[in-house]
CSV table of C-alpha atoms and ligand atoms in Angstrom, one decimal:
chain,number,residue,atom,x,y,z
A,1,MET,CA,12.1,-14.6,8.5
A,2,ARG,CA,8.6,-12.5,8.8
A,3,ASN,CA,8.6,-10.3,5.9
A,4,LYS,CA,7.7,-6.3,7.5
A,5,LEU,CA,4.1,-5.7,7.1
A,6,VAL,CA,2.9,-2.3,6.7
A,7,VAL,CA,-1.3,-1.5,7.1
A,8,GLY,CA,-3.0,1.9,6.2
A,9,ASN,CA,-6.1,1.7,8.6
A,10,TRP,CA,-8.1,4.7,6.0
A,11,LYS,CA,-11.0,4.7,8.8
A,12,MET,CA,-14.0,6.6,7.8
A,13,ASN,CA,-12.4,9.1,5.4
A,14,LEU,CA,-12.2,10.1,1.9
A,15,THR,CA,-14.2,10.0,-0.6
A,16,VAL,CA,-14.8,7.1,-3.3
A,17,ALA,CA,-12.9,10.0,-5.9
A,18,GLU,CA,-10.6,10.8,-3.2
A,19,ALA,CA,-9.5,7.3,-2.2
A,20,SER,CA,-9.0,6.1,-5.8
A,21,ALA,CA,-6.3,9.5,-6.2
A,22,THR,CA,-4.5,8.6,-2.6
A,23,VAL,CA,-4.5,5.0,-3.4
A,24,GLU,CA,-3.1,6.0,-7.4
A,25,ALA,CA,-0.4,8.3,-5.8
A,26,LEU,CA,0.4,5.5,-3.4
A,27,VAL,CA,1.1,3.0,-6.6
A,28,ARG,CA,3.2,5.7,-7.9
A,29,GLN,CA,5.0,5.9,-5.1
A,30,LEU,CA,6.3,3.1,-3.8
A,31,GLY,CA,7.1,1.5,-7.0
A,32,HIS,CA,8.4,-2.0,-6.5
A,33,ARG,CA,9.6,-3.2,-2.5
A,34,PRO,CA,9.6,-7.2,-2.7
A,35,ASP,CA,10.8,-7.2,0.9
A,36,VAL,CA,7.5,-5.3,2.6
A,37,GLU,CA,3.8,-5.8,2.7
A,38,VAL,CA,1.5,-3.1,2.3
A,39,GLY,CA,-1.7,-3.4,3.2
A,40,ILE,CA,-4.9,-0.7,2.6
A,41,CYS,CA,-8.2,-0.9,4.3
A,42,PRO,CA,-10.5,1.6,3.1
A,43,PRO,CA,-14.3,2.2,3.6
A,44,TYR,CA,-16.2,-0.5,2.8
A,45,LEU,CA,-18.0,1.8,-0.3
A,46,SER,CA,-14.0,2.3,-1.9
A,47,ILE,CA,-12.8,-1.2,-1.2
A,48,ALA,CA,-13.9,-2.1,-5.4
A,49,ARG,CA,-12.4,1.2,-6.5
A,50,VAL,CA,-9.2,0.7,-4.6
A,51,ARG,CA,-9.4,-3.3,-5.8
A,52,ASP,CA,-9.2,-1.6,-9.4
A,53,ALA,CA,-6.4,0.8,-8.8
A,54,ILE,CA,-4.0,-1.8,-6.6
A,55,ARG,CA,-4.3,-4.6,-9.4
A,56,GLY,CA,-0.8,-6.0,-10.8
A,57,THR,CA,0.1,-4.4,-7.4
A,58,PRO,CA,1.4,-6.6,-4.3
A,59,ILE,CA,-0.6,-4.1,-2.3
A,60,LYS,CA,-3.2,-6.5,-0.3
A,61,LEU,CA,-6.5,-5.1,-0.2
A,62,GLY,CA,-8.3,-5.1,3.3
A,63,ALA,CA,-11.3,-4.1,5.5
A,64,GLN,CA,-12.0,-2.6,8.3
A,65,ASP,CA,-14.5,-4.7,10.4
A,66,VAL,CA,-16.6,-7.3,9.1
A,67,PHE,CA,-19.9,-9.4,10.9
A,68,TRP,CA,-19.9,-13.1,11.8
A,69,VAL,CA,-22.7,-14.5,10.3
A,70,ASP,CA,-22.6,-15.2,6.3
A,71,SER,CA,-25.8,-13.5,5.3
A,72,GLY,CA,-29.4,-13.1,6.8
A,73,ALA,CA,-32.0,-9.9,8.4
A,74,PHE,CA,-28.7,-7.9,9.4
A,75,THR,CA,-29.3,-4.4,8.4
A,76,GLY,CA,-26.3,-2.5,7.7
A,77,LYS,CA,-23.9,-5.1,8.4
A,78,VAL,CA,-21.2,-6.9,5.6
A,79,SER,CA,-20.1,-10.5,6.1
A,80,ALA,CA,-16.6,-12.5,5.8
A,81,SER,CA,-18.2,-13.8,2.1
A,82,MET,CA,-18.9,-10.7,1.0
A,83,LEU,CA,-15.9,-9.1,1.8
A,84,ARG,CA,-13.9,-12.2,0.2
A,85,ASP,CA,-16.7,-11.7,-2.7
A,86,VAL,CA,-14.9,-8.1,-3.9
A,87,GLY,CA,-11.2,-9.1,-3.6
A,88,VAL,CA,-10.5,-8.8,0.1
A,89,GLN,CA,-7.2,-10.3,1.8
A,90,ILE,CA,-6.9,-8.6,5.1
A,91,CYS,CA,-9.6,-7.3,8.1
A,92,ILE,CA,-8.9,-5.5,11.2
A,93,VAL,CA,-10.8,-7.0,14.2
A,94,GLY,CA,-11.3,-5.4,17.6
A,95,HIS,CA,-10.2,-2.2,17.0
A,96,SER,CA,-10.6,0.0,19.7
A,97,GLU,CA,-12.9,2.5,17.6
A,98,THR,CA,-15.3,-0.6,17.3
A,99,ARG,CA,-14.8,-2.5,20.9
A,100,GLY,CA,-16.8,-1.2,24.0
A,101,LYS,CA,-16.2,1.8,26.4
A,102,PHE,CA,-12.6,2.4,25.8
A,103,GLY,CA,-11.8,6.0,27.5
A,104,LYS,CA,-10.6,7.3,23.9
A,105,LEU,CA,-14.7,7.3,23.1
A,106,GLU,CA,-16.2,10.4,24.4
A,107,VAL,CA,-19.7,9.4,23.1
A,108,PRO,CA,-23.1,10.3,24.6
A,109,GLU,CA,-24.0,6.5,26.7
A,110,HIS,CA,-27.5,5.9,24.4
A,111,THR,CA,-24.4,5.7,21.5
A,112,LEU,CA,-22.3,3.3,23.3
A,113,GLY,CA,-24.1,-0.1,22.0
A,114,HIS,CA,-23.0,1.0,18.5
A,115,PHE,CA,-19.0,0.5,19.7
A,116,ALA,CA,-20.3,-2.3,21.6
A,117,GLU,CA,-17.6,-5.0,19.9
A,118,THR,CA,-16.8,-7.5,22.7
A,119,ASP,CA,-13.8,-10.1,23.1
A,120,GLU,CA,-16.5,-12.9,22.4
A,121,THR,CA,-17.7,-10.9,19.1
A,122,VAL,CA,-13.8,-10.7,18.4
A,123,ASN,CA,-13.4,-13.9,18.3
A,124,LEU,CA,-16.3,-14.9,16.3
A,125,LYS,CA,-15.6,-12.5,13.6
A,126,LEU,CA,-11.9,-14.0,13.5
A,127,LYS,CA,-13.7,-17.0,12.8
A,128,ALA,CA,-15.8,-16.1,10.2
A,129,LEU,CA,-12.5,-14.3,8.4
A,130,LEU,CA,-10.8,-17.5,8.5
A,131,TYR,CA,-13.7,-19.4,6.9
A,132,GLN,CA,-13.3,-17.5,4.1
A,133,SER,CA,-9.1,-17.1,4.2
A,134,ILE,CA,-9.1,-13.7,5.1
A,135,ASP,CA,-6.2,-13.1,7.1
A,136,PRO,CA,-7.6,-10.9,10.4
A,137,ILE,CA,-5.4,-8.2,11.7
A,138,LEU,CA,-6.5,-8.6,15.7
A,139,CYS,CA,-5.9,-5.7,17.1
A,140,VAL,CA,-5.5,-5.8,20.9
A,141,GLY,CA,-4.4,-3.0,23.4
A,142,GLU,CA,-5.2,-1.0,26.7
A,143,THR,CA,-6.6,2.5,27.8
A,144,LEU,CA,-4.4,5.0,29.5
A,145,ALA,CA,-6.5,4.0,32.9
A,146,GLU,CA,-5.5,0.4,32.9
A,147,ARG,CA,-1.8,1.3,31.8
A,148,GLU,CA,-1.7,3.9,34.8
A,149,ALA,CA,-3.1,0.9,36.9
A,150,GLY,CA,-0.6,-1.5,36.1
A,151,ASP,CA,-3.0,-3.6,34.0
A,152,THR,CA,-1.5,-3.4,30.8
A,153,ASP,CA,-0.2,-7.1,30.7
A,154,LYS,CA,-3.2,-8.6,31.8
A,155,VAL,CA,-5.8,-6.8,29.8
A,156,ILE,CA,-3.5,-8.4,26.2
A,157,GLY,CA,-3.4,-11.5,28.3
A,158,ASP,CA,-7.1,-11.5,28.6
A,159,GLN,CA,-8.1,-9.9,25.0
A,160,LEU,CA,-5.8,-12.7,23.2
A,161,ARG,CA,-7.2,-15.5,25.1
A,162,THR,CA,-10.7,-14.8,24.4
A,163,ALA,CA,-10.3,-13.7,20.9
A,164,LEU,CA,-8.4,-16.9,19.8
A,165,ARG,CA,-10.4,-19.5,21.8
A,166,ASP,CA,-11.0,-22.5,19.8
A,167,ILE,CA,-9.2,-21.1,16.7
A,168,ASP,CA,-7.0,-23.8,15.0
A,169,PRO,CA,-3.2,-22.3,15.1
A,170,ASP,CA,-2.3,-23.7,11.8
A,171,GLU,CA,-5.4,-21.7,10.1
A,172,LEU,CA,-3.6,-18.5,11.6
A,173,PHE,CA,0.1,-18.5,10.1
A,174,SER,CA,-0.6,-15.4,7.9
A,175,GLY,CA,-2.6,-13.7,10.1
A,176,VAL,CA,-2.0,-10.7,12.1
A,177,VAL,CA,-1.7,-8.9,16.1
A,178,ALA,CA,-1.8,-5.2,15.9
A,179,TYR,CA,-0.8,-3.7,19.5
A,180,GLU,CA,-2.5,-0.4,19.8
A,181,PRO,CA,-2.5,1.3,22.9
A,182,VAL,CA,-5.5,3.2,23.0
A,183,TRP,CA,-4.1,6.1,24.8
A,184,ALA,CA,-1.5,6.5,21.6
A,185,ILE,CA,-4.1,6.2,18.5
A,186,GLY,CA,-5.1,9.0,16.9
A,187,THR,CA,-3.2,11.1,19.8
A,188,GLY,CA,0.0,11.8,18.3
A,189,GLN,CA,1.4,10.3,21.5
A,190,THR,CA,3.4,7.5,20.2
A,191,CYS,CA,4.0,4.9,22.8
A,192,ASP,CA,8.3,4.5,23.7
A,193,CYS,CA,9.8,2.3,21.4
A,194,ALA,CA,11.1,-0.4,24.2
A,195,GLU,CA,7.7,-0.5,25.6
A,196,ALA,CA,6.4,-1.5,22.2
A,197,GLU,CA,8.9,-4.2,22.2
A,198,ARG,CA,8.5,-5.4,25.8
A,199,VAL,CA,4.6,-5.4,24.5
A,200,CYS,CA,4.8,-6.8,21.2
A,201,LYS,CA,7.1,-9.6,23.3
A,202,LEU,CA,4.7,-10.6,25.4
A,203,ILE,CA,2.2,-11.2,22.8
A,204,ARG,CA,4.5,-13.5,20.9
A,205,ASP,CA,4.8,-15.2,24.0
A,206,ASN,CA,1.2,-15.5,25.0
A,207,LEU,CA,1.2,-16.3,20.9
A,208,GLY,CA,3.0,-19.4,21.4
A,209,GLU,CA,1.1,-20.1,25.1
A,210,THR,CA,-2.1,-19.9,23.2
A,211,LEU,CA,-1.8,-21.3,19.9
A,212,SER,CA,1.6,-22.8,19.0
A,213,ALA,CA,5.3,-22.3,18.9
A,214,GLU,CA,5.3,-22.4,15.2
A,215,ALA,CA,2.0,-19.7,15.2
A,216,ALA,CA,4.4,-17.4,17.5
A,217,ALA,CA,7.4,-17.8,15.7
A,218,GLN,CA,5.0,-17.4,12.2
A,219,MET,CA,2.3,-14.3,12.9
A,220,ARG,CA,3.4,-10.8,12.2
A,221,VAL,CA,2.9,-8.6,15.8
A,222,LEU,CA,2.7,-5.0,14.6
A,223,TYR,CA,2.7,-1.4,16.4
A,224,GLY,CA,-0.3,0.8,16.0
A,225,GLY,CA,-0.6,4.4,17.7
A,226,SER,CA,0.5,7.5,15.8
A,227,VAL,CA,2.9,6.0,13.7
A,228,LYS,CA,4.8,8.5,11.5
A,229,ALA,CA,7.7,8.8,9.3
A,230,SER,CA,9.6,10.6,11.8
A,231,ASN,CA,9.2,7.9,14.4
A,232,SER,CA,8.3,4.7,12.1
A,233,ALA,CA,12.6,3.2,11.4
A,234,GLU,CA,13.4,3.1,15.1
A,235,LEU,CA,9.6,1.1,15.8
A,236,PHE,CA,9.9,-1.4,12.7
A,237,ALA,CA,13.7,-1.9,14.1
A,238,GLN,CA,12.3,-3.7,17.1
A,239,PRO,CA,12.7,-7.7,16.8
A,240,ASN,CA,9.2,-8.3,18.0
A,241,ILE,CA,7.6,-5.4,16.0
A,242,ASP,CA,7.0,-6.5,12.2
A,243,GLY,CA,6.0,-3.7,11.0
A,244,GLY,CA,3.0,-1.1,11.8
A,245,LEU,CA,-1.0,-0.6,11.5
A,246,VAL,CA,-0.8,3.3,10.6
A,247,GLY,CA,-4.6,5.6,10.7
A,248,GLY,CA,-4.0,9.1,10.1
A,249,ALA,CA,-0.8,9.0,8.4
A,250,SER,CA,-1.9,6.6,5.9
A,251,LEU,CA,-3.9,9.1,4.1
A,252,ASN,CA,-1.3,11.0,2.6
A,253,ALA,CA,0.1,8.4,0.2
A,254,GLU,CA,4.0,10.5,0.4
A,255,GLU,CA,3.9,9.9,4.7
A,256,PHE,CA,2.7,6.5,4.1
A,257,ALA,CA,5.2,5.5,1.3
A,258,ARG,CA,7.8,7.4,3.5
A,259,ILE,CA,6.8,5.2,6.7
A,260,VAL,CA,6.5,1.8,4.2
A,261,MET,CA,10.4,2.4,3.0
A,262,THR,CA,11.6,2.5,6.6
A,263,ALA,CA,10.0,-0.8,7.1
B,1,PEP,C1,-5.1,3.4,13.8
B,1,PEP,O1,-6.1,4.0,13.6
B,1,PEP,O2,-5.4,1.9,14.3
B,1,PEP,C2,-4.1,4.2,14.5
B,1,PEP,C3,-3.2,3.3,14.8
B,1,PEP,O3,-4.3,5.4,14.5
B,1,PEP,P1,-3.3,6.3,14.1
B,1,PEP,O4,-1.7,6.4,13.4
B,1,PEP,O5,-3.8,7.6,13.6
B,1,PEP,O6,-2.8,6.9,15.7
């Protein structure tokens, strides 16, 4: 039996003071729900403050990205051992906002290198996180163009295969995969429940083939993409959707708590 998990991705939002106020409000709203796991992924600068505010609660401390080398001359990067040192327990990798050239990123060509995460670097990041015993939240998903071309299943299969290459299945039991259709992220356009369930089931089947039957049964598969309190109950009721990765709606403590309550 997999516990539901709801993770908030605050992206590049909230000052340290705002992060503090938001997480304190969230702790007040949530009370004690032992059957639902909750995680918060603040910007790096707010991680320590959020850690202090959630101490003694079951909320997990998260990060939004990581670099795969442990230390050295990599200006601006943060390693898995640094995340571990401040108490991070979960970390997003392969979010469409950090992957390269996804259709949603309307950025000038000369800045694309900044978003150039590939399935290969996602694989390196996963290994670095697992080495530090941090649970990865691996994001996969297709762009609108890929969906319209009928390539959704192939894109997701390819992303999973490369990202999970040479990873010991036993290390991933508490790891998470998030199905995040790129066209649904931050657009208000949620994926139809039946289709989200179909793709999450496909992901689970794929985990069974790539890793092991046990990993597929134990790992949580989340849905992400314009999740709100008004649509979360139906999404989370699907047999292969074990909760959600929530962006915009996680910035409001009340709305996020309502989403958690539906899980
Ligand atoms: C996300 O950032 O992972 C996400 C799903 O964003 P939103 O909920 O805003 O669509």
